């Protein structure tokens, strides 16, 4: 089992930056991918950014490419999401997720952290 806990959310003004963190514990050596998702009221959950833990390949949603950066430490104990030039449309609950080797979907999820972008 893997436990994930997000932190770093908050209320910011448009154009601001925010960095989300996700602490991973448990059987982290078996994880091969980690990602950030977000869910806004009335919208489907969206994968914002993802990365393979071996090799570091990353992928971003079109809506955040160039503004958000996903990263992790080498031990896969921390996942980060640096968010720059935040917009009101970025307002959502952000979730950290992890996937074990051999799994098709993300099988571990954090509890989420609220990000609100408003003037």
Short mmCIF file of N, CA and C in Angstrom, two decimals:
data_model
loop_
_atom_site.label_atom_id
_atom_site.label_comp_id
_atom_site.label_asym_id
_atom_site.label_seq_id
_atom_site.Cartn_x
_atom_site.Cartn_y
_atom_site.Cartn_z
N UNK A 1 0.83 -1.19 0.00
CA UNK A 1 0.00 0.00 0.00
C UNK A 1 0.88 1.25 0.00
N UNK A 2 0.34 2.29 -0.58
CA UNK A 2 1.00 3.59 -0.62
C UNK A 2 0.02 4.62 -0.08
N UNK A 3 0.52 5.49 0.76
CA UNK A 3 -0.29 6.59 1.28
C UNK A 3 0.22 7.90 0.69
N UNK A 4 -0.72 8.75 0.28
CA UNK A 4 -0.39 10.04 -0.32
C UNK A 4 -1.08 11.15 0.45
N UNK A 5 -0.36 12.23 0.69
CA UNK A 5 -0.93 13.37 1.41
C UNK A 5 -0.48 14.66 0.76
N UNK A 6 -1.45 15.43 0.24
CA UNK A 6 -1.14 16.69 -0.43
C UNK A 6 -1.10 17.85 0.57
N UNK A 7 -0.38 18.89 0.19
CA UNK A 7 -0.35 20.13 0.96
C UNK A 7 0.03 21.27 0.03
N UNK A 8 -0.20 22.48 0.49
CA UNK A 8 0.23 23.64 -0.27
C UNK A 8 -0.85 24.43 -0.97
N UNK A 9 -2.09 23.94 -0.90
CA UNK A 9 -3.17 24.68 -1.54
C UNK A 9 -3.48 25.98 -0.82
N UNK A 10 -4.32 26.80 -1.43
CA UNK A 10 -4.69 28.05 -0.79
C UNK A 10 -5.42 28.97 -1.73
N UNK A 11 -5.63 30.19 -1.28
CA UNK A 11 -6.29 31.23 -2.06
C UNK A 11 -5.24 32.21 -2.57
N UNK A 12 -5.18 32.37 -3.88
CA UNK A 12 -4.20 33.28 -4.48
C UNK A 12 -4.87 34.14 -5.54
N UNK A 13 -4.21 35.21 -5.90
CA UNK A 13 -4.72 36.10 -6.94
C UNK A 13 -4.27 35.62 -8.32
N UNK A 14 -5.01 35.96 -9.34
CA UNK A 14 -4.58 35.63 -10.71
C UNK A 14 -3.18 36.15 -10.99
N UNK A 15 -2.39 35.32 -11.69
CA UNK A 15 -1.02 35.68 -11.99
C UNK A 15 -0.02 35.22 -10.94
N UNK A 16 -0.51 34.73 -9.82
CA UNK A 16 0.37 34.29 -8.74
C UNK A 16 0.91 32.89 -9.02
N UNK A 17 1.82 32.48 -8.14
CA UNK A 17 2.40 31.13 -8.19
C UNK A 17 2.09 30.40 -6.91
N UNK A 18 2.06 29.08 -7.01
CA UNK A 18 1.79 28.22 -5.86
C UNK A 18 2.48 26.89 -6.12
N UNK A 19 3.00 26.29 -5.08
CA UNK A 19 3.64 24.98 -5.22
C UNK A 19 2.94 23.98 -4.33
N UNK A 20 2.42 22.94 -4.95
CA UNK A 20 1.79 21.84 -4.22
C UNK A 20 2.82 20.75 -3.95
N UNK A 21 2.66 20.11 -2.80
CA UNK A 21 3.53 19.00 -2.43
C UNK A 21 2.68 17.79 -2.11
N UNK A 22 3.24 16.62 -2.36
CA UNK A 22 2.56 15.37 -2.04
C UNK A 22 3.58 14.45 -1.39
N UNK A 23 3.31 14.08 -0.15
CA UNK A 23 4.19 13.16 0.57
C UNK A 23 3.71 11.73 0.35
N UNK A 24 4.61 10.88 -0.13
CA UNK A 24 4.28 9.48 -0.38
C UNK A 24 4.98 8.61 0.64
N UNK A 25 4.26 7.63 1.18
CA UNK A 25 4.84 6.70 2.13
C UNK A 25 4.33 5.31 1.84
N UNK A 26 5.04 4.31 2.35
CA UNK A 26 4.64 2.93 2.12
C UNK A 26 5.49 2.30 1.02
N UNK A 27 4.85 1.50 0.16
CA UNK A 27 5.56 0.72 -0.85
C UNK A 27 5.88 1.55 -2.09
N UNK A 28 6.58 2.66 -1.89
CA UNK A 28 6.87 3.55 -3.01
C UNK A 28 7.81 2.97 -4.06
N UNK A 29 8.70 2.03 -3.74
CA UNK A 29 9.59 1.49 -4.80
C UNK A 29 8.82 0.79 -5.92
N UNK A 30 7.56 0.43 -5.69
CA UNK A 30 6.78 -0.27 -6.70
C UNK A 30 5.99 0.67 -7.60
N UNK A 31 6.09 1.98 -7.34
CA UNK A 31 5.39 2.97 -8.14
C UNK A 31 6.16 3.23 -9.43
N UNK A 32 5.45 3.28 -10.57
CA UNK A 32 6.15 3.64 -11.80
C UNK A 32 5.63 4.93 -12.43
N UNK A 33 4.56 5.50 -11.89
CA UNK A 33 4.05 6.76 -12.40
C UNK A 33 3.35 7.52 -11.28
N UNK A 34 3.51 8.83 -11.30
CA UNK A 34 2.80 9.70 -10.35
C UNK A 34 2.21 10.87 -11.13
N UNK A 35 1.15 11.42 -10.61
CA UNK A 35 0.44 12.44 -11.37
C UNK A 35 -0.32 13.38 -10.45
N UNK A 36 -0.68 14.53 -11.00
CA UNK A 36 -1.60 15.46 -10.37
C UNK A 36 -2.87 15.52 -11.20
N UNK A 37 -3.98 15.41 -10.52
CA UNK A 37 -5.30 15.58 -11.13
C UNK A 37 -5.97 16.77 -10.44
N UNK A 38 -7.00 17.29 -11.09
CA UNK A 38 -7.81 18.32 -10.44
C UNK A 38 -9.28 18.12 -10.79
N UNK A 39 -10.10 18.57 -9.89
CA UNK A 39 -11.55 18.44 -10.09
C UNK A 39 -12.20 19.75 -9.66
N UNK A 40 -12.86 20.39 -10.61
CA UNK A 40 -13.57 21.63 -10.34
C UNK A 40 -15.07 21.35 -10.27
N UNK A 41 -15.83 22.16 -9.56
CA UNK A 41 -17.28 21.93 -9.46
C UNK A 41 -17.94 21.87 -10.84
N UNK A 42 -18.71 20.80 -11.05
CA UNK A 42 -19.41 20.64 -12.31
C UNK A 42 -18.57 20.14 -13.45
N UNK A 43 -17.31 19.83 -13.20
CA UNK A 43 -16.42 19.34 -14.27
C UNK A 43 -15.87 17.97 -13.90
N UNK A 44 -15.47 17.23 -14.93
CA UNK A 44 -14.87 15.92 -14.70
C UNK A 44 -13.44 16.08 -14.17
N UNK A 45 -13.01 15.06 -13.46
CA UNK A 45 -11.64 15.07 -12.98
C UNK A 45 -10.69 15.08 -14.19
N UNK A 46 -9.68 15.94 -14.13
CA UNK A 46 -8.74 16.14 -15.24
C UNK A 46 -7.33 15.83 -14.79
N UNK A 47 -6.61 15.08 -15.61
CA UNK A 47 -5.20 14.87 -15.31
C UNK A 47 -4.42 16.09 -15.76
N UNK A 48 -3.76 16.74 -14.82
CA UNK A 48 -3.05 17.98 -15.09
C UNK A 48 -1.63 17.70 -15.57
N UNK A 49 -0.95 16.81 -14.86
CA UNK A 49 0.44 16.51 -15.19
C UNK A 49 0.77 15.13 -14.66
N UNK A 50 1.68 14.45 -15.36
CA UNK A 50 2.08 13.12 -14.95
C UNK A 50 3.55 12.91 -15.28
N UNK A 51 4.15 11.99 -14.56
CA UNK A 51 5.53 11.65 -14.87
C UNK A 51 5.82 10.21 -14.54
N UNK A 52 6.70 9.62 -15.35
CA UNK A 52 7.20 8.28 -15.05
C UNK A 52 8.33 8.43 -14.04
N UNK A 53 8.31 7.61 -13.04
CA UNK A 53 9.31 7.75 -11.99
C UNK A 53 10.68 7.23 -12.42
N UNK A 54 10.71 6.38 -13.43
CA UNK A 54 11.98 5.94 -14.00
C UNK A 54 12.15 6.59 -15.36
N UNK A 55 13.15 7.43 -15.49
CA UNK A 55 13.36 8.12 -16.75
C UNK A 55 12.87 9.55 -16.73
N UNK A 56 11.86 9.83 -15.92
CA UNK A 56 11.41 11.20 -15.74
C UNK A 56 10.56 11.78 -16.83
N UNK A 57 10.06 10.96 -17.77
CA UNK A 57 9.21 11.49 -18.83
C UNK A 57 7.98 12.15 -18.23
N UNK A 58 7.63 13.34 -18.75
CA UNK A 58 6.49 14.09 -18.22
C UNK A 58 5.46 14.37 -19.31
N UNK A 59 4.23 14.59 -18.88
CA UNK A 59 3.14 14.94 -19.80
C UNK A 59 2.25 15.95 -19.10
N UNK A 60 1.72 16.89 -19.87
CA UNK A 60 0.89 17.95 -19.30
C UNK A 60 -0.40 18.13 -20.10
N UNK A 61 -1.43 18.54 -19.41
CA UNK A 61 -2.66 18.94 -20.10
C UNK A 61 -2.38 20.23 -20.87
N UNK A 62 -3.06 20.39 -22.00
CA UNK A 62 -2.85 21.59 -22.81
C UNK A 62 -3.12 22.87 -22.02
N UNK A 63 -4.07 22.79 -21.11
CA UNK A 63 -4.48 23.98 -20.36
C UNK A 63 -3.41 24.49 -19.41
N UNK A 64 -2.42 23.66 -19.08
CA UNK A 64 -1.41 24.08 -18.10
C UNK A 64 0.00 24.03 -18.65
N UNK A 65 0.18 23.49 -19.84
CA UNK A 65 1.54 23.35 -20.40
C UNK A 65 2.20 24.72 -20.49
N UNK A 66 3.42 24.78 -20.00
CA UNK A 66 4.16 26.04 -20.01
C UNK A 66 3.99 26.84 -18.73
N UNK A 67 2.98 26.50 -17.94
CA UNK A 67 2.76 27.21 -16.67
C UNK A 67 3.01 26.32 -15.45
N UNK A 68 2.73 25.03 -15.57
CA UNK A 68 2.89 24.09 -14.47
C UNK A 68 4.09 23.18 -14.73
N UNK A 69 4.75 22.78 -13.65
CA UNK A 69 5.87 21.84 -13.74
C UNK A 69 5.73 20.77 -12.67
N UNK A 70 5.77 19.51 -13.09
CA UNK A 70 5.71 18.39 -12.16
C UNK A 70 7.13 17.90 -11.90
N UNK A 71 7.40 17.52 -10.67
CA UNK A 71 8.73 17.01 -10.34
C UNK A 71 8.62 16.09 -9.14
N UNK A 72 9.65 15.31 -8.92
CA UNK A 72 9.70 14.41 -7.79
C UNK A 72 11.12 14.30 -7.29
N UNK A 73 11.29 13.86 -6.08
CA UNK A 73 12.64 13.59 -5.59
C UNK A 73 13.04 12.19 -6.01
N UNK A 74 14.32 11.88 -5.97
CA UNK A 74 14.80 10.60 -6.48
C UNK A 74 14.25 9.41 -5.71
N UNK A 75 13.91 9.61 -4.48
CA UNK A 75 13.41 8.51 -3.65
C UNK A 75 11.93 8.27 -3.85
N UNK A 76 11.27 9.10 -4.68
CA UNK A 76 9.82 8.99 -4.92
C UNK A 76 9.02 9.15 -3.64
N UNK A 77 9.57 9.92 -2.73
CA UNK A 77 8.86 10.19 -1.49
C UNK A 77 8.08 11.50 -1.54
N UNK A 78 8.42 12.35 -2.51
CA UNK A 78 7.75 13.63 -2.66
C UNK A 78 7.42 13.88 -4.12
N UNK A 79 6.23 14.38 -4.37
CA UNK A 79 5.81 14.82 -5.69
C UNK A 79 5.42 16.28 -5.57
N UNK A 80 5.82 17.07 -6.55
CA UNK A 80 5.56 18.50 -6.50
C UNK A 80 4.83 18.95 -7.76
N UNK A 81 4.10 20.05 -7.63
CA UNK A 81 3.51 20.71 -8.78
C UNK A 81 3.72 22.21 -8.61
N UNK A 82 4.65 22.75 -9.38
CA UNK A 82 4.87 24.19 -9.39
C UNK A 82 3.89 24.82 -10.36
N UNK A 83 3.08 25.72 -9.87
CA UNK A 83 2.05 26.34 -10.69
C UNK A 83 2.33 27.85 -10.79
N UNK A 84 2.56 28.31 -11.99
CA UNK A 84 2.84 29.73 -12.23
C UNK A 84 1.73 30.35 -13.06
N UNK A 85 1.64 31.67 -13.00
CA UNK A 85 0.64 32.41 -13.77
C UNK A 85 -0.75 31.80 -13.62
N UNK A 86 -1.15 31.62 -12.39
CA UNK A 86 -2.43 30.97 -12.12
C UNK A 86 -3.60 31.81 -12.63
N UNK A 87 -4.62 31.10 -13.09
CA UNK A 87 -5.82 31.72 -13.64
C UNK A 87 -7.04 31.25 -12.87
N UNK A 88 -8.13 32.01 -12.90
CA UNK A 88 -9.34 31.57 -12.20
C UNK A 88 -9.80 30.17 -12.63
N UNK A 89 -9.57 29.80 -13.89
CA UNK A 89 -9.96 28.46 -14.36
C UNK A 89 -9.13 27.36 -13.71
N UNK A 90 -8.05 27.70 -13.05
CA UNK A 90 -7.25 26.69 -12.34
C UNK A 90 -7.84 26.35 -10.98
N UNK A 91 -8.88 27.04 -10.58
CA UNK A 91 -9.53 26.77 -9.30
C UNK A 91 -10.11 25.37 -9.29
N UNK A 92 -9.70 24.57 -8.32
CA UNK A 92 -10.13 23.18 -8.25
C UNK A 92 -9.55 22.53 -7.00
N UNK A 93 -10.01 21.34 -6.72
CA UNK A 93 -9.34 20.49 -5.73
C UNK A 93 -8.30 19.68 -6.49
N UNK A 94 -7.06 19.73 -6.03
CA UNK A 94 -5.96 19.04 -6.69
C UNK A 94 -5.61 17.77 -5.92
N UNK A 95 -5.50 16.67 -6.65
CA UNK A 95 -5.22 15.37 -6.08
C UNK A 95 -3.89 14.83 -6.58
N UNK A 96 -3.18 14.23 -5.70
CA UNK A 96 -1.96 13.49 -6.03
C UNK A 96 -2.35 12.03 -6.25
N UNK A 97 -1.75 11.39 -7.26
CA UNK A 97 -2.07 10.00 -7.55
C UNK A 97 -0.80 9.23 -7.90
N UNK A 98 -0.82 7.94 -7.66
CA UNK A 98 0.32 7.09 -7.97
C UNK A 98 -0.18 5.77 -8.54
N UNK A 99 0.66 5.16 -9.35
CA UNK A 99 0.28 3.92 -10.01
C UNK A 99 1.39 2.89 -9.83
N UNK A 100 1.01 1.70 -9.41
CA UNK A 100 1.95 0.60 -9.29
C UNK A 100 2.33 0.07 -10.66
N UNK A 101 3.50 -0.52 -10.75
CA UNK A 101 3.89 -1.21 -11.98
C UNK A 101 2.85 -2.28 -12.31
N UNK A 102 2.49 -2.35 -13.58
CA UNK A 102 1.54 -3.37 -14.01
C UNK A 102 0.09 -2.94 -13.93
N UNK A 103 -0.19 -1.81 -13.33
CA UNK A 103 -1.56 -1.30 -13.24
C UNK A 103 -1.84 -0.36 -14.42
N UNK A 104 -3.07 -0.39 -14.91
CA UNK A 104 -3.44 0.50 -16.02
C UNK A 104 -3.84 1.88 -15.52
N UNK A 105 -4.48 1.93 -14.40
CA UNK A 105 -4.94 3.20 -13.85
C UNK A 105 -4.20 3.53 -12.57
N UNK A 106 -4.42 4.76 -12.09
CA UNK A 106 -3.81 5.17 -10.83
C UNK A 106 -4.58 4.52 -9.69
N UNK A 107 -3.88 3.78 -8.87
CA UNK A 107 -4.56 3.01 -7.83
C UNK A 107 -4.35 3.56 -6.43
N UNK A 108 -3.63 4.67 -6.32
CA UNK A 108 -3.49 5.34 -5.02
C UNK A 108 -3.81 6.82 -5.21
N UNK A 109 -4.56 7.35 -4.24
CA UNK A 109 -4.99 8.75 -4.32
C UNK A 109 -4.84 9.44 -2.97
N UNK A 110 -4.51 10.73 -3.02
CA UNK A 110 -4.52 11.53 -1.82
C UNK A 110 -5.92 12.07 -1.56
N UNK A 111 -6.03 12.86 -0.50
CA UNK A 111 -7.34 13.37 -0.11
C UNK A 111 -7.68 14.69 -0.80
N UNK A 112 -6.71 15.30 -1.45
CA UNK A 112 -6.93 16.53 -2.20
C UNK A 112 -6.61 17.79 -1.40
N UNK A 113 -6.25 18.84 -2.14
CA UNK A 113 -6.01 20.14 -1.53
C UNK A 113 -6.65 21.21 -2.42
N UNK A 114 -7.33 22.16 -1.80
CA UNK A 114 -8.08 23.16 -2.54
C UNK A 114 -7.16 24.28 -3.02
N UNK A 115 -7.28 24.61 -4.30
CA UNK A 115 -6.61 25.78 -4.86
C UNK A 115 -7.69 26.71 -5.41
N UNK A 116 -7.69 27.93 -4.94
CA UNK A 116 -8.66 28.92 -5.39
C UNK A 116 -7.90 30.13 -5.92
N UNK A 117 -8.22 30.48 -7.16
CA UNK A 117 -7.59 31.63 -7.80
C UNK A 117 -8.66 32.69 -8.02
N UNK A 118 -8.55 33.78 -7.30
CA UNK A 118 -9.59 34.80 -7.35
C UNK A 118 -9.01 36.14 -6.93
N UNK A 119 -9.52 37.19 -7.54
CA UNK A 119 -9.11 38.53 -7.16
C UNK A 119 -10.07 39.10 -6.11
#
